[in-house]
PDB file of C-alpha atoms in Angstrom:
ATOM      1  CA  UNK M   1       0.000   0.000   0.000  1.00 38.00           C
ATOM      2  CA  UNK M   2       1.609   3.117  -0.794  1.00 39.00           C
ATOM      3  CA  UNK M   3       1.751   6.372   1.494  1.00 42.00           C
ATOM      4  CA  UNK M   4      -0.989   8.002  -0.741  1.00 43.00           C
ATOM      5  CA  UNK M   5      -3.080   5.734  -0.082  1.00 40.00           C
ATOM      6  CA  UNK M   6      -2.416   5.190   3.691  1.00 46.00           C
ATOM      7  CA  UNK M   7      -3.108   8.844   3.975  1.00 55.00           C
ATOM      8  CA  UNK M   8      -6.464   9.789   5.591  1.00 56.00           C
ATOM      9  CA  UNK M   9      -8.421  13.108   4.719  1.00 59.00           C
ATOM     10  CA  UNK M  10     -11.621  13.819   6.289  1.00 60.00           C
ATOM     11  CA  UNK M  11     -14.628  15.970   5.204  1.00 59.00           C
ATOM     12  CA  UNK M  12     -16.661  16.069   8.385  1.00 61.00           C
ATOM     13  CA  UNK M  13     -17.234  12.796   9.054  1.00 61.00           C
ATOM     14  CA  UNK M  14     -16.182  11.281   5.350  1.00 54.00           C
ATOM     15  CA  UNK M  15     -13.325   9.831   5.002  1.00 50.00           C
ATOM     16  CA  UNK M  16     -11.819  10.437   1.302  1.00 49.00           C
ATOM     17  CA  UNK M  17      -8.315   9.513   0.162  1.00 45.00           C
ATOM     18  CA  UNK M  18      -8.300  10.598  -3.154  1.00 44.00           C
ATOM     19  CA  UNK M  19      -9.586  13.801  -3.379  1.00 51.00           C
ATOM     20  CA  UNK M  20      -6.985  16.807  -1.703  1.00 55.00           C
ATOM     21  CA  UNK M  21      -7.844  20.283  -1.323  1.00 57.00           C
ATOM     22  CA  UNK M  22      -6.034  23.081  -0.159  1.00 62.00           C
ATOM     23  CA  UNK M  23      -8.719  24.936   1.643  1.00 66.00           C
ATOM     24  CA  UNK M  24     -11.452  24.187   4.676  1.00 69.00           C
ATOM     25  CA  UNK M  25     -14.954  24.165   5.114  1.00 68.00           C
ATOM     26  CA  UNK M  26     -14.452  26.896   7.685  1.00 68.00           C
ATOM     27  CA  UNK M  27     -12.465  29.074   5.152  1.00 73.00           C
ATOM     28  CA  UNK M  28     -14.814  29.293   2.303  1.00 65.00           C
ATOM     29  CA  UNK M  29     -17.183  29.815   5.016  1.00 65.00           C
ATOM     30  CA  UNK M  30     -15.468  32.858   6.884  1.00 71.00           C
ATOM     31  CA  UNK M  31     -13.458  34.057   3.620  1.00 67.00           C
ATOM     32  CA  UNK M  32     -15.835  36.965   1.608  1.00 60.00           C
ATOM     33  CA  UNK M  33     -13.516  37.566  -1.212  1.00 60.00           C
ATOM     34  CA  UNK M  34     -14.493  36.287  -4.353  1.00 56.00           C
ATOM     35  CA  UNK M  35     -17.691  36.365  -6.754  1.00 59.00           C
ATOM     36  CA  UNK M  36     -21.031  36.962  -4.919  1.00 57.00           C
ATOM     37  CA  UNK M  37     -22.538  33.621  -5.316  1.00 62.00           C
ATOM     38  CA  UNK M  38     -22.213  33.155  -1.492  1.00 54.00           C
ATOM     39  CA  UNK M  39     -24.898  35.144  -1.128  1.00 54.00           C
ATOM     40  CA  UNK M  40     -27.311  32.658  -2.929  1.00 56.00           C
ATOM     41  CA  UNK M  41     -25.309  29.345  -0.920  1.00 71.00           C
ATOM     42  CA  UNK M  42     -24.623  30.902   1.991  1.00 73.00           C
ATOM     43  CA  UNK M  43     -28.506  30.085   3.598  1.00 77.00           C
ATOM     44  CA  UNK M  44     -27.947  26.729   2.649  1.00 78.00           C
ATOM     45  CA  UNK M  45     -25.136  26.476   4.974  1.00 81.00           C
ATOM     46  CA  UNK M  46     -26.892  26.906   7.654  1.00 87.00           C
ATOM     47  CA  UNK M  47     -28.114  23.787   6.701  1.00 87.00           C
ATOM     48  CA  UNK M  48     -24.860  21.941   6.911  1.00 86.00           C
ATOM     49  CA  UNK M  49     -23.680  24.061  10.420  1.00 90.00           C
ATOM     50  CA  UNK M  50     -27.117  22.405  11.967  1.00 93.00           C
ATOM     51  CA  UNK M  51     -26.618  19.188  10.957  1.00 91.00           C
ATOM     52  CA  UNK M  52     -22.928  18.818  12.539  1.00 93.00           C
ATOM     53  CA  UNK M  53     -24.647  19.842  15.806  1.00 95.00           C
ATOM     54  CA  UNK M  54     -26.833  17.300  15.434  1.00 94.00           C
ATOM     55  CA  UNK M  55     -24.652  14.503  14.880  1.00 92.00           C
ATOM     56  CA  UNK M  56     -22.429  16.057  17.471  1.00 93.00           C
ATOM     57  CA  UNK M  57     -25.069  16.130  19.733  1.00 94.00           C
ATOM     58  CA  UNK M  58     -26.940  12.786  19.071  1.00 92.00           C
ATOM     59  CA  UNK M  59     -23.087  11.391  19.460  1.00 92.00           C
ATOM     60  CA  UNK M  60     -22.323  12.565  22.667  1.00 93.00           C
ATOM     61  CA  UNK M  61     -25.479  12.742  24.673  1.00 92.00           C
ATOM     62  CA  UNK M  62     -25.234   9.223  26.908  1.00 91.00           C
ATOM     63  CA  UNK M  63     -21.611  10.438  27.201  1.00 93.00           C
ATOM     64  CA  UNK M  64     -20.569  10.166  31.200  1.00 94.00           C
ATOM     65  CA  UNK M  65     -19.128  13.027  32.965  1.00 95.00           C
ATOM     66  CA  UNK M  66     -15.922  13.665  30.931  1.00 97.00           C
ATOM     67  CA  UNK M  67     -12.930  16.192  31.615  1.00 97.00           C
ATOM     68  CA  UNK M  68     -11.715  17.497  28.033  1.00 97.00           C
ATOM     69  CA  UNK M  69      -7.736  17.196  27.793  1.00 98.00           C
ATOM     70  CA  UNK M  70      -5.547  19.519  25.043  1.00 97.00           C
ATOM     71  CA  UNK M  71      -2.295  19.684  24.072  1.00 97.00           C
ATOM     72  CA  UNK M  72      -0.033  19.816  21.023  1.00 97.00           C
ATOM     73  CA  UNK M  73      -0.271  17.635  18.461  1.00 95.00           C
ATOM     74  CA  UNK M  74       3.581  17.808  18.049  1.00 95.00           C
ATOM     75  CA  UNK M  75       4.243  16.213  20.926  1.00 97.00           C
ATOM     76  CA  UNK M  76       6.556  12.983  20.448  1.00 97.00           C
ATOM     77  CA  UNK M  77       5.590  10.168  22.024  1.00 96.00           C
ATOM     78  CA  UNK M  78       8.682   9.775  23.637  1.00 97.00           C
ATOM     79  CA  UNK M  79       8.856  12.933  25.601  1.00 97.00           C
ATOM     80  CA  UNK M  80       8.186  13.640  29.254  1.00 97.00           C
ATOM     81  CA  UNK M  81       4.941  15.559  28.132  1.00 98.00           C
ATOM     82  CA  UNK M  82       3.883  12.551  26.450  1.00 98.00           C
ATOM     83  CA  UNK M  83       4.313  10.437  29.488  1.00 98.00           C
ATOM     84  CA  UNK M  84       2.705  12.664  31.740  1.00 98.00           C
ATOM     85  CA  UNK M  85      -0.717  12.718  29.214  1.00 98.00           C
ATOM     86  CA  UNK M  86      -0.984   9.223  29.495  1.00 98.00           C
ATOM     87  CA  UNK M  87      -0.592   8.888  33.221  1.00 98.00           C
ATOM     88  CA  UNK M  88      -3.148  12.221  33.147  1.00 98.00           C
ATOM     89  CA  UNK M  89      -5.512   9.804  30.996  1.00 98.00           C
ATOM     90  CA  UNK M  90      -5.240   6.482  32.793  1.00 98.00           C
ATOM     91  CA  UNK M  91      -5.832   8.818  36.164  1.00 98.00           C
ATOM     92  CA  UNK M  92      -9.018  10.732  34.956  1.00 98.00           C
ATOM     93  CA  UNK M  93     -10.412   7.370  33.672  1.00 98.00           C
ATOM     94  CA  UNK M  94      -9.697   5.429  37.436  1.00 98.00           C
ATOM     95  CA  UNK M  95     -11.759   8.265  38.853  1.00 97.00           C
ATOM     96  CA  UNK M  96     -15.196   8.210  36.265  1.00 97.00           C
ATOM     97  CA  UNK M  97     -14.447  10.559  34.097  1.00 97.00           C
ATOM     98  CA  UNK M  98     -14.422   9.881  30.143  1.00 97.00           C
ATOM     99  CA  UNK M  99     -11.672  11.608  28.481  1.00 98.00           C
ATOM    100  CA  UNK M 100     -12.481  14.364  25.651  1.00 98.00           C
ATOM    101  CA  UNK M 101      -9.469  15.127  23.489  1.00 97.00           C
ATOM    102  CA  UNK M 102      -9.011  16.670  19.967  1.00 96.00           C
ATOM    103  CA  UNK M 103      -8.412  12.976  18.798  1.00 95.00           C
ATOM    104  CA  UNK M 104      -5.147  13.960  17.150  1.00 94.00           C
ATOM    105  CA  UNK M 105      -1.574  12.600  17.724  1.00 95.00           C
ATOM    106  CA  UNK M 106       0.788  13.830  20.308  1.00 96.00           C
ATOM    107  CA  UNK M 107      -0.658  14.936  23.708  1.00 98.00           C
ATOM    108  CA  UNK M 108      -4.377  14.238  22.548  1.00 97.00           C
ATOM    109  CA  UNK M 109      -3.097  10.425  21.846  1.00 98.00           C
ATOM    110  CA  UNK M 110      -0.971  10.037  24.968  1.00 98.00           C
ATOM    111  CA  UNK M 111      -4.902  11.222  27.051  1.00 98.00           C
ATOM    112  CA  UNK M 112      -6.808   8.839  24.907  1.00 97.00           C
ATOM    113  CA  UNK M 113      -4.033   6.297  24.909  1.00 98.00           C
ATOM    114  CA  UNK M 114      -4.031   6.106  28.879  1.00 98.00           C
ATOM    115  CA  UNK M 115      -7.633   6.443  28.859  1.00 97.00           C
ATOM    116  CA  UNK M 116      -7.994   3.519  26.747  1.00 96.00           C
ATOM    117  CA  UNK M 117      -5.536   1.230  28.360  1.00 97.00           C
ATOM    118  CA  UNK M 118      -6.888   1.955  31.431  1.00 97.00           C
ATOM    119  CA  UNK M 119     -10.950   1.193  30.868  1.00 96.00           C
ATOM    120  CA  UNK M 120     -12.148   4.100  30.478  1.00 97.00           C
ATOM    121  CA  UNK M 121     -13.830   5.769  27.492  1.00 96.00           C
ATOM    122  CA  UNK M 122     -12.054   7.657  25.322  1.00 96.00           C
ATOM    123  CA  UNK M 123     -13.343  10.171  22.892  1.00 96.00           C
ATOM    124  CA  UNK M 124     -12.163  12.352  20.099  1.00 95.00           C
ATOM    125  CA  UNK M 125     -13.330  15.382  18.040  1.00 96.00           C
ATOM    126  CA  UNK M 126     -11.655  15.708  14.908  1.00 93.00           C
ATOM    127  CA  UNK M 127     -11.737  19.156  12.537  1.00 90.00           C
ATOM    128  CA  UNK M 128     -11.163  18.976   8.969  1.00 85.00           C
ATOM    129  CA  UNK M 129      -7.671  20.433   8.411  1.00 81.00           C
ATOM    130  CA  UNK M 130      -5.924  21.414   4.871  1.00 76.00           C
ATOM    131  CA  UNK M 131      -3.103  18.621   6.235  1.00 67.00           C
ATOM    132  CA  UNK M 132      -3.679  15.223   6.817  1.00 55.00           C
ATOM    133  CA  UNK M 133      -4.794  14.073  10.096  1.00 69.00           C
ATOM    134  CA  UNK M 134      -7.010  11.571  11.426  1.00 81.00           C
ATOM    135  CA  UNK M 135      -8.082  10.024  14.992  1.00 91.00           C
ATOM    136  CA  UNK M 136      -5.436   8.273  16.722  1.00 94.00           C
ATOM    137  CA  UNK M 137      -6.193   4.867  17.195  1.00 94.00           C
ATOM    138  CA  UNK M 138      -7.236   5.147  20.781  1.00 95.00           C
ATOM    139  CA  UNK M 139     -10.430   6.504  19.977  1.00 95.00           C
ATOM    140  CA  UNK M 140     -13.495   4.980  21.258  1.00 94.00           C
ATOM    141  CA  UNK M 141     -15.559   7.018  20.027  1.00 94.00           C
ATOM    142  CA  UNK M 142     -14.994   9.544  17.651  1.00 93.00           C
ATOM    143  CA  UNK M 143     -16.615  12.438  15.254  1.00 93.00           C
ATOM    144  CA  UNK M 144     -14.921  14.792  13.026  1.00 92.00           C
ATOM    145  CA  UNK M 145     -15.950  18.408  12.333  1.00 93.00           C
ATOM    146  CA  UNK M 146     -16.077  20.631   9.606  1.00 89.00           C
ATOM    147  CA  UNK M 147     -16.421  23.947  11.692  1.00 91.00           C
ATOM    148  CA  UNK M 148     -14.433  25.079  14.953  1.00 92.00           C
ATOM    149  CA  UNK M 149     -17.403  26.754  16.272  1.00 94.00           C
ATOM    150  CA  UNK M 150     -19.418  23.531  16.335  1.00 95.00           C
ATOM    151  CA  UNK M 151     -16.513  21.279  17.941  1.00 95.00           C
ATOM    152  CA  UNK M 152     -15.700  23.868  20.605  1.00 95.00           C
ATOM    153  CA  UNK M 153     -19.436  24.155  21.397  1.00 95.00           C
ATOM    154  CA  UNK M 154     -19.065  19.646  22.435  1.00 96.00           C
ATOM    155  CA  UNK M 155     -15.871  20.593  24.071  1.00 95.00           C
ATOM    156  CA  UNK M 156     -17.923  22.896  26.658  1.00 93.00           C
ATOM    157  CA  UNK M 157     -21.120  21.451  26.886  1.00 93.00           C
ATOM    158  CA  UNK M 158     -19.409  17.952  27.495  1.00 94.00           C
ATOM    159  CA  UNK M 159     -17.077  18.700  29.783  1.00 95.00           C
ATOM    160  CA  UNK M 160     -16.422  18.894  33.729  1.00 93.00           C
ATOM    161  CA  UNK M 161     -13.133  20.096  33.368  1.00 96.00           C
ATOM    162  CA  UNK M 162     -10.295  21.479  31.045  1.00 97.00           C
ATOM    163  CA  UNK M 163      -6.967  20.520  31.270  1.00 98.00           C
ATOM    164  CA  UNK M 164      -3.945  21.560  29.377  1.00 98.00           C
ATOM    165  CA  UNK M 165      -1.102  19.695  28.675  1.00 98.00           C
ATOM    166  CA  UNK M 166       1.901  22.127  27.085  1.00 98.00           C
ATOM    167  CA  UNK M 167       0.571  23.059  23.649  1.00 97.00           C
ATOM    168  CA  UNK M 168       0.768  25.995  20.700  1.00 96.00           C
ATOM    169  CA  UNK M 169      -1.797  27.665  19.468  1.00 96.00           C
ATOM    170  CA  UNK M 170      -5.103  25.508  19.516  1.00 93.00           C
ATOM    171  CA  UNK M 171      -4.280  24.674  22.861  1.00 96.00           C
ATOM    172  CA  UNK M 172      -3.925  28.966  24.277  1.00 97.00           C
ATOM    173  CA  UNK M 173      -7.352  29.095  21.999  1.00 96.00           C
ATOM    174  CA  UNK M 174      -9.415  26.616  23.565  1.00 94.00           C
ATOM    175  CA  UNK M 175      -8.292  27.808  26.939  1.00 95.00           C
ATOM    176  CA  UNK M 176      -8.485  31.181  26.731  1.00 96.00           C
ATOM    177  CA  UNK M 177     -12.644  30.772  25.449  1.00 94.00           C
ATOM    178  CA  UNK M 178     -12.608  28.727  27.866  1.00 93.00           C
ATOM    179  CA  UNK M 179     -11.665  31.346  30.608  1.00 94.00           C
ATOM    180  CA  UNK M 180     -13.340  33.715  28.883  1.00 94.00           C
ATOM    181  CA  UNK M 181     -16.557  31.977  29.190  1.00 93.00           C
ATOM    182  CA  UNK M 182     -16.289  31.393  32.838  1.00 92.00           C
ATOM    183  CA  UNK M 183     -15.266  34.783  33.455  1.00 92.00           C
ATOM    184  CA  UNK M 184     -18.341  36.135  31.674  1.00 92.00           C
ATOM    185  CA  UNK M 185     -20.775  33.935  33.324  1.00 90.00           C
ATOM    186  CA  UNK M 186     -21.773  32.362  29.885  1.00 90.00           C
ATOM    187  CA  UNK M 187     -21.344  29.270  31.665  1.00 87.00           C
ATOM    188  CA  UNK M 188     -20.808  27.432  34.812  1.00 81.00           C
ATOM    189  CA  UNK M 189     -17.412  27.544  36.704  1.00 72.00           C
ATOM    190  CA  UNK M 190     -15.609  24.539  36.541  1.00 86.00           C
ATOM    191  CA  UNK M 191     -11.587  23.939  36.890  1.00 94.00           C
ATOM    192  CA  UNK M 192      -9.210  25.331  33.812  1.00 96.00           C
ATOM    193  CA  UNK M 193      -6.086  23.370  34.514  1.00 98.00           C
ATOM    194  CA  UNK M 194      -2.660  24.021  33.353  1.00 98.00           C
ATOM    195  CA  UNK M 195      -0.268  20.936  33.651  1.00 98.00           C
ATOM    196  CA  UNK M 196       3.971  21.975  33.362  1.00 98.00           C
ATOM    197  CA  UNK M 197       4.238  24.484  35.968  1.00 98.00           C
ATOM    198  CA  UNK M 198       7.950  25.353  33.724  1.00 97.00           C
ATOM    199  CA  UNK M 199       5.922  25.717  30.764  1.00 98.00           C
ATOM    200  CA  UNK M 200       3.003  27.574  31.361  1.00 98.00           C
ATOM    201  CA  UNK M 201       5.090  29.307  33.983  1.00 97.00           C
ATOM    202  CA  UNK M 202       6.082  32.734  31.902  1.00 97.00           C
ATOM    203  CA  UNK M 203       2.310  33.093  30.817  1.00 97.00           C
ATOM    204  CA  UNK M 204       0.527  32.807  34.169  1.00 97.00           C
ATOM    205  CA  UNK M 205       3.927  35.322  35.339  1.00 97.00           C
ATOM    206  CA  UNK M 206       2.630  37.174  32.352  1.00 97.00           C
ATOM    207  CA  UNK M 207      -0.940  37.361  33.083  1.00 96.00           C
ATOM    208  CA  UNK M 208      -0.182  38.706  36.463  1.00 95.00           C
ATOM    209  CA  UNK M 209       2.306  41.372  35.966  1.00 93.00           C
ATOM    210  CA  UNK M 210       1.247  42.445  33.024  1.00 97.00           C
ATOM    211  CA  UNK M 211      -2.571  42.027  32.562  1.00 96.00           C
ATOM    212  CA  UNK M 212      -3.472  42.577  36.179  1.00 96.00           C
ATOM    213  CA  UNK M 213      -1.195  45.418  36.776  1.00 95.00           C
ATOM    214  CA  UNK M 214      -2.531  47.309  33.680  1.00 96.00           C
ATOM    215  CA  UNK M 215      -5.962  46.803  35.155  1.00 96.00           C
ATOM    216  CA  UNK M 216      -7.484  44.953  32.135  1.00 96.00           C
ATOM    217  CA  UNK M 217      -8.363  41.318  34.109  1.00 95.00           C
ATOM    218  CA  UNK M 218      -8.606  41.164  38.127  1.00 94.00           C
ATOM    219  CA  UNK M 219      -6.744  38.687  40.439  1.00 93.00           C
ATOM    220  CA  UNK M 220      -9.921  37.097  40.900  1.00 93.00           C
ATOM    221  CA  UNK M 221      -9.735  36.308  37.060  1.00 93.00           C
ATOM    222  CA  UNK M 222      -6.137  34.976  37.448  1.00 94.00           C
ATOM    223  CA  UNK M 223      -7.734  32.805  40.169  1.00 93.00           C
ATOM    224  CA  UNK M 224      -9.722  30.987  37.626  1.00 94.00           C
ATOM    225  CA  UNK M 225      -6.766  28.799  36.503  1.00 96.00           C
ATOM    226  CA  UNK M 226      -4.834  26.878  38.461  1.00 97.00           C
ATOM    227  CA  UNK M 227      -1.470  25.079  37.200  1.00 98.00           C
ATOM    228  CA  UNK M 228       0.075  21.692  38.692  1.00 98.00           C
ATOM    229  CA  UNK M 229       2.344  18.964  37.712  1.00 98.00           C
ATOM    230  CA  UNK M 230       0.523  16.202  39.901  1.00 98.00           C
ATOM    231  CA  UNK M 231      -1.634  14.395  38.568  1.00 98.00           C
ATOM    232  CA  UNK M 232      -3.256  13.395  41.931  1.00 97.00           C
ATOM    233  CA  UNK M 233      -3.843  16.671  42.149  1.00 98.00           C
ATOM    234  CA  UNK M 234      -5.360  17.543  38.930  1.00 98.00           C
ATOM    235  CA  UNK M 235      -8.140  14.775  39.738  1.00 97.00           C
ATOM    236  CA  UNK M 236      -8.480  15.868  43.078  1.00 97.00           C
ATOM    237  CA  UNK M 237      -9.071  19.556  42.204  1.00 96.00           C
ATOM    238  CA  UNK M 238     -11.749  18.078  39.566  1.00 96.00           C
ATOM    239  CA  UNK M 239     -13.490  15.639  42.094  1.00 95.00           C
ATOM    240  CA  UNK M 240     -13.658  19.080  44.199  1.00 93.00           C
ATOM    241  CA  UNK M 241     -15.386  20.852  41.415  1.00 89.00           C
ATOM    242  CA  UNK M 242     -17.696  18.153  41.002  1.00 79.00           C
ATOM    243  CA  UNK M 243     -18.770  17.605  44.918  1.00 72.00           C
ATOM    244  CA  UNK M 244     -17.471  14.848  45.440  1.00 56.00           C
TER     245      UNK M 244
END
């Protein structure tokens, strides 16, 4: 079998292997430039936007309590970080919790991985991506997006709990909504966990010298995350959240 054909794209939830494009469903959604047939397709969207909350929905709605768990994709799986998502999985799936992830590689396999191994249920939410990427193979159960909006909307309604293993980008995005949802009431307080006090040292040391002192968040907005490198801890601090 050759590597073209090993390689995975999805469209939502369809798989295709042949078929490569260099652009998202998000980004001819969001992108305006161009002719002016999107206003003629653009209703029919809609269309598309509700159904992906339905299957989201209809997917995940006998789901247990869960406690979502990000991280870089980039992580090897030989690294520390790695390690430390697996024994973060196998330890949130001990305690009753089924373990949400992004369903990619790095940390989001090493969560599902020790999830998995560990009897638990682990779940993953894909997005469609211009690169190839599918679920990692400990996946229990599993859906793939088209649209960020819809995925991050099962990430929060889902969840218990966030916790962040050291990540770029998608992991600061996910946790800053995250906060910024709490903050603003939009939902119900629940833990936002940072795990690598070294890494996610200089940001938190950020956010307090810089944000707070300039007046623009409040302590008791810094007070909303916490950041550990136990994983007892982490459960513990979840458990707490929960009333247990």
């Amino acid at each position: 079998m050759t590597q073209d054909r090993q390689a995975a794209r999805y469209r939502g939830p369809i798989l295709d292997r042949r078929t490569r494009a260099n652009s998202t469903t998000d980004q001819r959604l969001l992108d305006n430039r161009g002719p002016s047939d999107w206003v003629h397709t653009d209703p029919w969207r809609v269309l598309r936007i509700q159904s992906e909350f339905v299957e989201g929905f209809g997917a995940l709605a006998e789901l247990p309590r869960a406690v979502t768990v990000f991280g870089s994709a980039r992580t090897p799986s030989e690294s520390p970080v790695y390690e430390s998502g697996v024994r973060l999985g196998a330890a949130l799936a001990e305690a009753g919790y089924a373990v949400v992830t992004g369903g990619g590689p790095g940390a989001m396999e090493a969560a599902n991985k020790g999830a998995c191994e560990a009897g638990g249920l682990s779940v993953g939410l894909g997005i469609e991506l211009p690169f190839e990427q599918s679920l990692n193979p400990w996946v229990d159960l599993g859906v793939n997006f088209r649209y960020f909006f819809v995925r991050k909307t099962m990430f929060v309604k889902y969840s218990q709990a966030f916790v962040c293993l050291p990540g770029g980008f998608g992991t600061l995005d996910e946790m800053f909504e995250a906060l910024t949802l709490v903050q603003t009431r939009k939902i119900t307080r629940f833990p936002i966990i940072l795990f690598g006090t070294e890494f996610w040292g200089g940001l938190l040391e950020w956010i307090t010298t810089t944000l707070v002192e300039a007046g623009t968040v409040s302590e008791s907005d810094v007070a909303l995350i916490r950041c550990t490198d136990d994983v007892d801890e982490v459960v513990r601090w979840i458990d707490e959240s929960a009333g247990q």
